[in-house]
Amino acid sequence: MTRRLQPDRRTLDPAAFSRALASGLARLRVKAAGPTTGPGFWALLAAALGLAAFGGLAARALWAARAGRVERREEWRRLSLSKEPDDGGPGDAALALALGRTWARRPGLIGALSTVDHKVIGLRLVLIAFSFLLLGGCAALVMRLQLAGPSQNIVGADFYNQLFTMHGTTMMFLFAVPVMEAAAVLLVPLVVGARAIAFPRLVAFAQWMLVAGGVLLWGGFALNLGADVGWFSYVPLASLNYSPTKRADLWAQTVTFTELSALAISVSTIVTIFKQRAPGMSLDRVPLFAWAQLVTSFMTVFAMPGVMLASTYLILDRLVGTQFFNPAAGGDALLWQHLFWWFGHPEVYIIFVPATGFVSAIVPVFARRPMFGHTAIVLSLVSIAILAFGLWVHHMFATGLPRLGESFFTASSMAIAIPSGIQIFCWIATIWLGRPVFRTPFLFVLGFIILFVMGGLTGVMVASVPLDLQVHDTYFVVAHFHYVLIGGAVFPLLAAVYYWFPKVTGRMLSERIGRWHFWTAFIGFNVAFFPMHLLGLQGMTRRIYTYPAELGWGPLNLLSSCGAFLFAGSFALMAWNVVVSLRSGEQAGPNPWDADGLEWATSSPPPPYNFLWPPVVQGREPLWASAGRPPAVTGHRTDMREVLITSIADAVPETREPSPDESIWPFVAAVVTTILLTGSIFTPWAVVWGAPPVAVALIAWFWPKGDKEDEQ
Amino acid sequence: MSPRGGATATAVCAVALALTGCSGIQSSTDPHGPVAGAIYGLFIVFMIVAAIVQGGVTIALLLGALRRRRLDARSVLELDPASERRATLVVSALVGLTAATIAGLTLLSFFVGRTDARLAGSQELVVRVTAHQWWWEFTFEDPAPDRQLTTANELHIPVGRPVRLKLLSPDVIHSFWVPALSGKKDLIPGRLNEILVQADKAGVFRGQCAEYCGLQHANMALKIVAEPPAQFDRWFAAQLTPAAEPRGAQATRGREVFLSSGCALCHRIRGTSAAAVFGPDLTHLASRSMLAAGAAPMTPGGLGGWIADPQTVKPGSKMPRVPLSGPELVALVAYLEELK
Amino acid sequence: MTPAGNVDVSKLPDWAHGPKSVTWWGTLAFCAIEGTGFALAAGGYLFLGFLNQSWPISSPPPDLIWGALTTVTLLASLIPNAWLNRAAHAEDLRRVRLGMVIMSLAGVIALVLRVFEFGALNVKWNQDAYGSTVWVLLGLHATHLVTDLGDTLVLAALMFTRHGHGRRFSDVTDNCFYWNFVVAAWLPLYALIYWAPRLGA
Ligand code: HEA
Ligand code: HEA
Ligand code: CUA
Ligand SMILES: [Cu+2]
């Protein structure tokens, strides 16, 4: 049996081809014994295989049928026309067949729980995150109902406090960060031209931890144990004395789950970008989207331990009586704030920086020219990440820290305006020098630039200590962060949805509904959140469930609530667009936007192994340079999953490492970890009796299962 | 131009208009003290910078996007080295300008932040502010123990004199904020903070606890009444006196109810045997304009409603419902009404 | 480097040591995460230390003996660790097996000593904030000892099965690398736990 199929695309080796076919047939028979697929399918398959012996065309058809997708038009075209010497031919067919088998996803429930395909997991993460957006958004709408008029009694104080805590926690920990991670999982391997993500089982584990965190938080809410101490859960309010129920514990453990998940994905992202880039993709050719995800992952690595530590301290204080936050025993309330904001500030850039990555991917494609200032943008991203760790105190100006120290944090916070400005200027320059094509992703990018600058400018205002002392903890800050979070991150996210939807599903989203979506979102958003600036200046503090009429906040609040519903309606338009387009959207083909990135060099949706021919990169815009067909990597084994490891700086191939197969153990490990962590809310002994099952699951996860590499 | 640019421009104008137009007793745009005034000035400077940046960015973006827009294209542009160079120059200049602007804004902020330091002096009045879930306690610090006045939720200060507030909290973190006078400062258990306020004009300024502190954070308001020094001195002297003797049978009966129904377990009324300090000092309750930190007005109805059922007026409040008969309640209200 | 065209990778090896392997990078990333955790916990310790008038707050400083023994054990274990690392690079299965056994023993000894260290802290975790921080610092590091020991044991077992070849040697070198991190992380913590409280006095 062959180990290494070396289908050189120019000179096909007939012997290798027939060997590949033989091995393929042998394996198919083994599979056919399985109960999941009917004999009809296998008869068809056998017939098709017979045809394949006569030529590549039939084999191609077979592959398309096997994958259940006929819309791989591009492959069809290549196959039937076979214009270029390195295109099509029976070599491709055999390769697709062999790879398809090796990288096949296992069917059924166990298969779904075991999958390590980054595209499947990434798409799931996107859907999970959007579900949490829906939940958090509904909580916001109820809040907006309550606040629409003075002294209303739609919800009570207790419920309102749960609502804003659930809203903030959900949006930050279960929507915004995960959705950006989802984009990394889904797209980074494609963007760097890899066949798989690094540590795919870790990513599978991460997906389940996120689900566990969300279920814990919202399950608690359903049982009237919804967290109610705000998304940053200040002590001593969150300590046992003032929050005697389990609500604060559920919050803390939710945070632990989501952070575990984020850290796992960051490690995978970093290593994928460092070590699995396509040959030739030297650092100066790494796409800005990947840079943004790389920088974000680094921020995650250094930021998340802060909140893990803080929430651990909180749980210990509440559960076993440690005294970290008890001033009477030498503890301190501000220790919490320092640890939390050490994480919390980078957190907001962890949300924002990937969004800038979307923008930098989209702008050049629609401006029809390479990005202006590529290197400047990379440097901006890196400096944002470094500065991000030097300004957490700007959330604590009102706590009465030494004045000179505070001024330092004013300066460092405002300094972020420089790298942010560089990015804005470079995008505008790219658009200015280009010939922009107005499609929906581009509209959302334009909206983003306007809204983010607005939010950034209010950010600069609140970075000024005296100004912040007036507007801190008011709706002015609420306006600031919704402008940067929604304008600065959700708008690019929506642009990204329109931009990459064809890649993921094979179909275009409707342009007509897209325009409606954009305009309702843009108008609804501004109507909802612009008045909040004014309310904050007029003294409306945040986190209040009611306010008296004589303060005159009623009309603006009513306006804001109307805008919120309009904005929510825009999401309904998007959902409608998704549903309609999935069924009857225009076929996308591999590269509908004529984009420059490697993810467009494969079919839409990509096969499980991402690239039939992993691409080789010769410039910053590989597809523009090579008219859509970059040179390829040959010589991978086809009978086991392999990824190409390349050097960090120049992306010179180093090794071909095996990539892990599907495994149920990450799921099992996630289940037992969930039981352990949830149990530890109630008794510290849960850690003791929970440890052995976790250890067993981890050992099973990492234990090699007679892989082919061991048969040598 | 596209409606979007118009919308933004209108929005920026709207801010400017709204700012001059909007005022109110709890607005930071209607300053009545030197600190708040300086901050408001700073705010205007920031607003102007922001308007310029926002306007510039929006116009450049829309011009750039619309001037050579196309509806569809497959080809990629060839770069023109001359215009690339020009763009590099422009972008570099803008980055330099940004750096200069924020440097200026940082310095300006630093000096405005020192406004209160310039106010500090020996003329200061010192008041200890203790924040409770969910009401405010004020104690005037004075070397003479009999002049250490304690009151709740409503603080009178003399116009033109700096008042140093010492901020303490025995339970959770709160934040003291009266926008018309100055920015806010947190009250943190285990720490002592200070803030300096001064009113330039007489007036009543509302404030509100700004840091989320639990269930009734929304109903933790306070008022600062700034009055001319002479009037302030009169107020202070009046507040130092013990509570007035009840006039008439109804009020006398009310005092008995107060002393016998458990109210005295938590409240103090100087001049009576009620001396507990768990809840607000009620010695001159009726001289205040609001009840329970803004949850109810200081009217007979408000008072009756509050005492009859504090948990409905302010759910979660640390004051329990004390069962009283109708006549008892009426008498109690009549008594408390007299505590001017 | 710009590849001229198609790239043939069939001749490349399918595993390598150190920075050429993804596992090494993964290990490094986890070291960064855990190192940040240690640094922040140490920062919290110093923060509370500076805030309080006396430090320790209401207890004598920890006894030195057990901590010193652990430290010596950990430092001494670096020698067989380096030896094991070389053996793995040489793909010498016999020496690797021996080295894995020695390192497992070192881990067990360090862990046993660690248990005594908790007893020698002279403070309970719930006595005051000082007690809480030293317990957490020591516990955090103990967790790393436990997980790395678990890792070492499993890997040692693997080396005695049919899996003991090829890329497993690279796993062994990664394990050596991680152990170096665990030891290196301990030194500042050791200074903080055992010597910082004596500085003030
Ligand atoms: C996506 C998330 C995101 C982003 C990108 C930002 C960006 C910024 N934020 Fe914001 N922020 C939040 C999310 C975010 N923030 C959240 C969630 C909170 C509240 C948390 C809570 O309390 O619940 C918060 C709160 C917050 C505070 C604390 C306020 C308070 O609680 O009182 C401060 C204070 O300094 C601040 C500052 C800044 C600054 C200076 C920037 C800068 O990065 C902005 C830089 C960008 C620009 C300035 C625009 C582009 C630049 C140009 C066009 C160049 C020209 C500009 C000039 C000449 C000025 N933010
Ligand atoms: C990314 C983060 C994010 C997002 C998107 C939002 C979105 C919204 N937020 Fe925000 N908000 C925060 C982060 C965010 N928020 C944070 C961190 C806080 C602070 C919390 C605290 O103080 O602790 C806060 C606080 C906050 C407050 C202040 C509460 C208070 O202080 O009392 C208010 C008040 O109006 C508010 C309103 C809204 C509204 C109306 C929306 C709307 O934009 C929501 C609109 C969205 C929807 C209605 C859902 C859309 C529907 C779908 C996506 C369906 C399609 C998908 C599928 C079918 C799968 N939010
Ligand atoms: Cu007190 Cu909010
Ligand atoms: Cu911040």
PDB file of N, CA, C and O in Angstrom, chain A residues 98 252 289 296 308 518 707:
ATOM      1  N   ALA A  98      -9.005   9.913  -2.184  1.00  0.00           N
ATOM      2  CA  ALA A  98      -8.225   9.440  -1.046  1.00  0.00           C
ATOM      3  C   ALA A  98      -8.336  10.402   0.128  1.00  0.00           C
ATOM      4  O   ALA A  98      -8.564   9.993   1.279  1.00  0.00           O
ATOM      5  N   ALA A 252     -19.322  33.440  38.460  1.00  0.00           N
ATOM      6  CA  ALA A 252     -17.872  33.217  38.486  1.00  0.00           C
ATOM      7  C   ALA A 252     -17.502  31.960  37.708  1.00  0.00           C
ATOM      8  O   ALA A 252     -16.509  31.930  36.978  1.00  0.00           O
ATOM      9  N   PHE A 289      -6.047  39.851   8.403  1.00  0.00           N
ATOM     10  CA  PHE A 289      -7.021  39.129   9.221  1.00  0.00           C
ATOM     11  C   PHE A 289      -6.307  38.175  10.174  1.00  0.00           C
ATOM     12  O   PHE A 289      -6.616  38.099  11.367  1.00  0.00           O
ATOM     13  N   THR A 296      -4.787  39.161  18.812  1.00  0.00           N
ATOM     14  CA  THR A 296      -5.868  38.926  19.769  1.00  0.00           C
ATOM     15  C   THR A 296      -5.571  37.725  20.651  1.00  0.00           C
ATOM     16  O   THR A 296      -5.777  37.755  21.864  1.00  0.00           O
ATOM     17  N   MET A 308      -9.379  34.707  35.542  1.00  0.00           N
ATOM     18  CA  MET A 308      -9.453  33.361  36.131  1.00  0.00           C
ATOM     19  C   MET A 308      -9.030  33.423  37.593  1.00  0.00           C
ATOM     20  O   MET A 308      -9.651  32.828  38.473  1.00  0.00           O
ATOM     21  N   PHE A 518     -28.775  46.694   6.341  1.00  0.00           N
ATOM     22  CA  PHE A 518     -27.804  47.701   6.750  1.00  0.00           C
ATOM     23  C   PHE A 518     -28.485  48.973   7.211  1.00  0.00           C
ATOM     24  O   PHE A 518     -28.182  49.517   8.274  1.00  0.00           O
ATOM     25  N   ASP A 707      -2.003   4.542  15.811  1.00  0.00           N
ATOM     26  CA  ASP A 707      -1.986   5.307  14.566  1.00  0.00           C
ATOM     27  C   ASP A 707      -1.051   4.649  13.559  1.00  0.00           C
ATOM     28  O   ASP A 707      -0.191   3.863  13.917  1.00  0.00           O
TER      29      ASP A 707
END
